[in-house]
mmCIF file of C-alpha atoms in Angstrom:
data_model
loop_
_atom_site.group_PDB
_atom_site.id
_atom_site.type_symbol
_atom_site.label_atom_id
_atom_site.label_comp_id
_atom_site.label_asym_id
_atom_site.label_seq_id
_atom_site.Cartn_x
_atom_site.Cartn_y
_atom_site.Cartn_z
ATOM 1 C CA MET A 1 24.615 -18.654 0.903
ATOM 2 C CA LEU A 2 22.924 -18.878 -2.500
ATOM 3 C CA PRO A 3 21.561 -15.782 -4.245
ATOM 4 C CA ARG A 4 17.860 -15.153 -3.826
ATOM 5 C CA ASP A 5 15.286 -14.119 -6.437
ATOM 6 C CA THR A 6 13.810 -11.405 -4.240
ATOM 7 C CA ILE A 7 17.072 -9.769 -3.153
ATOM 8 C CA GLN A 8 19.755 -9.784 -5.827
ATOM 9 C CA GLN A 9 23.240 -8.408 -5.252
ATOM 10 C CA ILE A 10 24.380 -6.018 -7.986
ATOM 11 C CA PRO A 11 28.086 -6.196 -8.925
ATOM 12 C CA VAL A 12 29.713 -2.767 -8.570
ATOM 13 C CA ASP A 13 33.034 -1.122 -9.423
ATOM 14 C CA THR A 14 33.940 -0.259 -5.832
ATOM 15 C CA PRO A 15 34.788 -3.074 -3.355
ATOM 16 C CA THR A 16 33.405 -1.235 -0.314
ATOM 17 C CA VAL A 17 29.979 -0.550 -1.828
ATOM 18 C CA PHE A 18 27.269 -3.206 -1.657
ATOM 19 C CA ALA A 19 24.225 -2.900 -3.888
ATOM 20 C CA PHE A 20 21.001 -4.898 -3.856
ATOM 21 C CA ARG A 21 17.920 -4.938 -6.082
ATOM 22 C CA ILE A 22 14.749 -5.904 -4.196
ATOM 23 C CA GLN A 23 11.713 -7.296 -6.031
ATOM 24 C CA GLY A 24 8.621 -9.009 -4.710
ATOM 25 C CA GLU A 25 7.952 -9.932 -1.083
ATOM 26 C CA ILE A 26 10.889 -10.337 1.307
ATOM 27 C CA ASP A 27 10.884 -13.424 3.515
ATOM 28 C CA SER A 28 13.165 -14.557 6.349
ATOM 29 C CA GLU A 29 15.535 -16.374 3.959
ATOM 30 C CA ASP A 30 15.950 -13.158 1.961
ATOM 31 C CA MET A 31 16.786 -11.257 5.144
ATOM 32 C CA LYS A 32 19.289 -13.939 6.182
ATOM 33 C CA PHE A 33 20.949 -13.730 2.745
ATOM 34 C CA MET A 34 21.421 -9.981 3.032
ATOM 35 C CA ALA A 35 22.554 -10.219 6.676
ATOM 36 C CA SER A 36 25.128 -12.880 5.813
ATOM 37 C CA THR A 37 26.422 -10.850 2.865
ATOM 38 C CA MET A 38 26.763 -7.710 4.946
ATOM 39 C CA ASP A 39 28.299 -9.470 7.978
ATOM 40 C CA SER A 40 30.987 -10.795 5.666
ATOM 41 C CA ALA A 41 31.550 -7.242 4.362
ATOM 42 C CA PHE A 42 31.736 -5.852 7.909
ATOM 43 C CA ASP A 43 34.399 -8.464 8.725
ATOM 44 C CA ARG A 44 36.512 -7.432 5.705
ATOM 45 C CA PHE A 45 36.168 -3.631 5.692
ATOM 46 C CA ASP A 46 36.175 -0.902 8.344
ATOM 47 C CA GLY A 47 33.465 1.014 6.514
ATOM 48 C CA VAL A 48 31.121 0.236 3.656
ATOM 49 C CA SER A 49 28.294 1.933 1.821
ATOM 50 C CA MET A 50 25.042 0.366 0.673
ATOM 51 C CA ILE A 51 22.456 1.055 -1.989
ATOM 52 C CA LEU A 52 19.084 -0.710 -2.046
ATOM 53 C CA ILE A 53 16.960 -0.396 -5.175
ATOM 54 C CA PHE A 54 13.299 -1.316 -4.818
ATOM 55 C CA ASP A 55 11.603 -2.608 -7.992
ATOM 56 C CA ALA A 56 8.069 -3.999 -7.809
ATOM 57 C CA TYR A 57 8.432 -4.348 -4.039
ATOM 58 C CA GLU A 58 5.556 -6.251 -2.415
ATOM 59 C CA GLY A 59 6.429 -5.828 1.244
ATOM 60 C CA GLN A 60 7.918 -8.079 3.859
ATOM 61 C CA GLU A 61 6.529 -11.199 5.483
ATOM 62 C CA LEU A 62 5.549 -10.655 9.102
ATOM 63 C CA GLY A 63 8.546 -11.470 11.289
ATOM 64 C CA ALA A 64 11.024 -11.765 8.383
ATOM 65 C CA ALA A 65 13.548 -9.559 10.188
ATOM 66 C CA LEU A 66 13.102 -11.257 13.569
ATOM 67 C CA ASN A 67 16.126 -13.506 13.364
ATOM 68 C CA LEU A 68 19.252 -13.292 15.518
ATOM 69 C CA GLU A 69 21.583 -13.214 12.491
ATOM 70 C CA VAL A 70 19.552 -10.421 10.879
ATOM 71 C CA LEU A 71 19.305 -8.374 14.077
ATOM 72 C CA LYS A 72 23.063 -8.743 14.701
ATOM 73 C CA SER A 73 23.839 -7.545 11.187
ATOM 74 C CA GLN A 74 21.497 -4.567 11.538
ATOM 75 C CA PHE A 75 23.195 -3.581 14.794
ATOM 76 C CA ARG A 76 26.656 -3.893 13.221
ATOM 77 C CA ALA A 77 25.496 -1.663 10.359
ATOM 78 C CA LEU A 78 25.236 1.277 12.770
ATOM 79 C CA THR A 79 29.022 1.355 13.147
ATOM 80 C CA ASN A 80 30.111 -0.127 9.812
ATOM 81 C CA VAL A 81 27.964 1.617 7.174
ATOM 82 C CA ASP A 82 29.090 5.051 6.058
ATOM 83 C CA LYS A 83 26.434 5.843 3.430
ATOM 84 C CA TYR A 84 23.089 4.148 2.962
ATOM 85 C CA ALA A 85 20.989 4.944 -0.112
ATOM 86 C CA VAL A 86 17.513 3.612 -0.762
ATOM 87 C CA VAL A 87 15.945 4.077 -4.194
ATOM 88 C CA GLY A 88 12.198 3.740 -4.675
ATOM 89 C CA ALA A 89 11.417 2.850 -1.067
ATOM 90 C CA PRO A 90 7.769 2.571 -0.067
ATOM 91 C CA SER A 91 6.640 5.877 1.461
ATOM 92 C CA ALA A 92 6.506 4.577 5.054
ATOM 93 C CA ALA A 93 10.050 3.198 4.772
ATOM 94 C CA ALA A 94 11.321 6.401 3.170
ATOM 95 C CA THR A 95 9.852 8.462 6.001
ATOM 96 C CA PHE A 96 11.454 6.156 8.588
ATOM 97 C CA ILE A 97 14.876 6.312 6.881
ATOM 98 C CA ASP A 98 14.750 10.104 6.631
ATOM 99 C CA LEU A 99 13.850 10.296 10.341
ATOM 100 C CA MET A 100 16.536 7.809 11.430
ATOM 101 C CA ASP A 101 19.191 9.694 9.460
ATOM 102 C CA LYS A 102 18.957 12.386 12.117
ATOM 103 C CA VAL A 103 19.689 10.031 15.050
ATOM 104 C CA ILE A 104 22.032 7.303 13.737
ATOM 105 C CA PRO A 105 25.695 7.693 12.741
ATOM 106 C CA VAL A 106 24.965 6.557 9.162
ATOM 107 C CA ASP A 107 24.441 9.060 6.342
ATOM 108 C CA ALA A 108 21.115 7.611 5.159
ATOM 109 C CA ARG A 109 19.166 9.077 2.244
ATOM 110 C CA THR A 110 16.186 8.110 0.154
ATOM 111 C CA PHE A 111 15.842 8.704 -3.576
ATOM 112 C CA ASP A 112 12.887 8.523 -5.955
ATOM 113 C CA ARG A 113 13.077 5.907 -8.734
ATOM 114 C CA ASP A 114 13.959 8.578 -11.273
ATOM 115 C CA ASP A 115 16.880 9.727 -9.067
ATOM 116 C CA GLU A 116 18.738 6.400 -9.146
ATOM 117 C CA GLU A 117 21.740 8.008 -10.865
ATOM 118 C CA THR A 118 22.065 10.476 -7.981
ATOM 119 C CA ALA A 119 21.917 7.611 -5.472
ATOM 120 C CA TRP A 120 24.812 5.860 -7.234
ATOM 121 C CA GLU A 121 26.807 9.105 -7.096
ATOM 122 C CA PHE A 122 25.991 9.435 -3.385
ATOM 123 C CA VAL A 123 27.507 6.018 -2.540
ATOM 124 C CA GLY A 124 30.426 6.538 -4.936
ATOM 125 C CA ALA A 125 30.000 3.495 -7.167
ATOM 126 C CA ARG A 126 28.639 2.300 -10.491
ATOM 127 C CA PRO A 127 26.967 -0.999 -11.352
ATOM 128 C CA LEU A 128 29.210 -3.226 -13.486
ATOM 129 C CA ASP A 129 26.429 -4.748 -15.553
ATOM 130 C CA GLY A 130 24.276 -1.677 -16.021
ATOM 131 C CA GLY A 131 22.482 -2.263 -12.728
#
């Protein structure tokens, strides 16, 4: 699947960490891109970590995540993601992630934009191109 403008994968120094920069409005093709990328990772590794960095995020199209491939990937993430960091998430998303961290088997944390360095430390990786 081709890279998207809205969701860009960030090359990192650790093969089991997957990083994405999110800009603009997410549509169903963006969600399919991320789901496909992560399903491939789940097939290759027993456990992975993820970091999502929100820059100039404009929300998500209604129904963008309502796709069988996307829903399957999200379900697989519950047993395949060890650490999940979100940097600069919109406040409603940050609240949801902090709440879900208490009930799902994933160590999920949110970080303010100025705490991006701490988020990278949390997932145990560094961006190869400066992020």
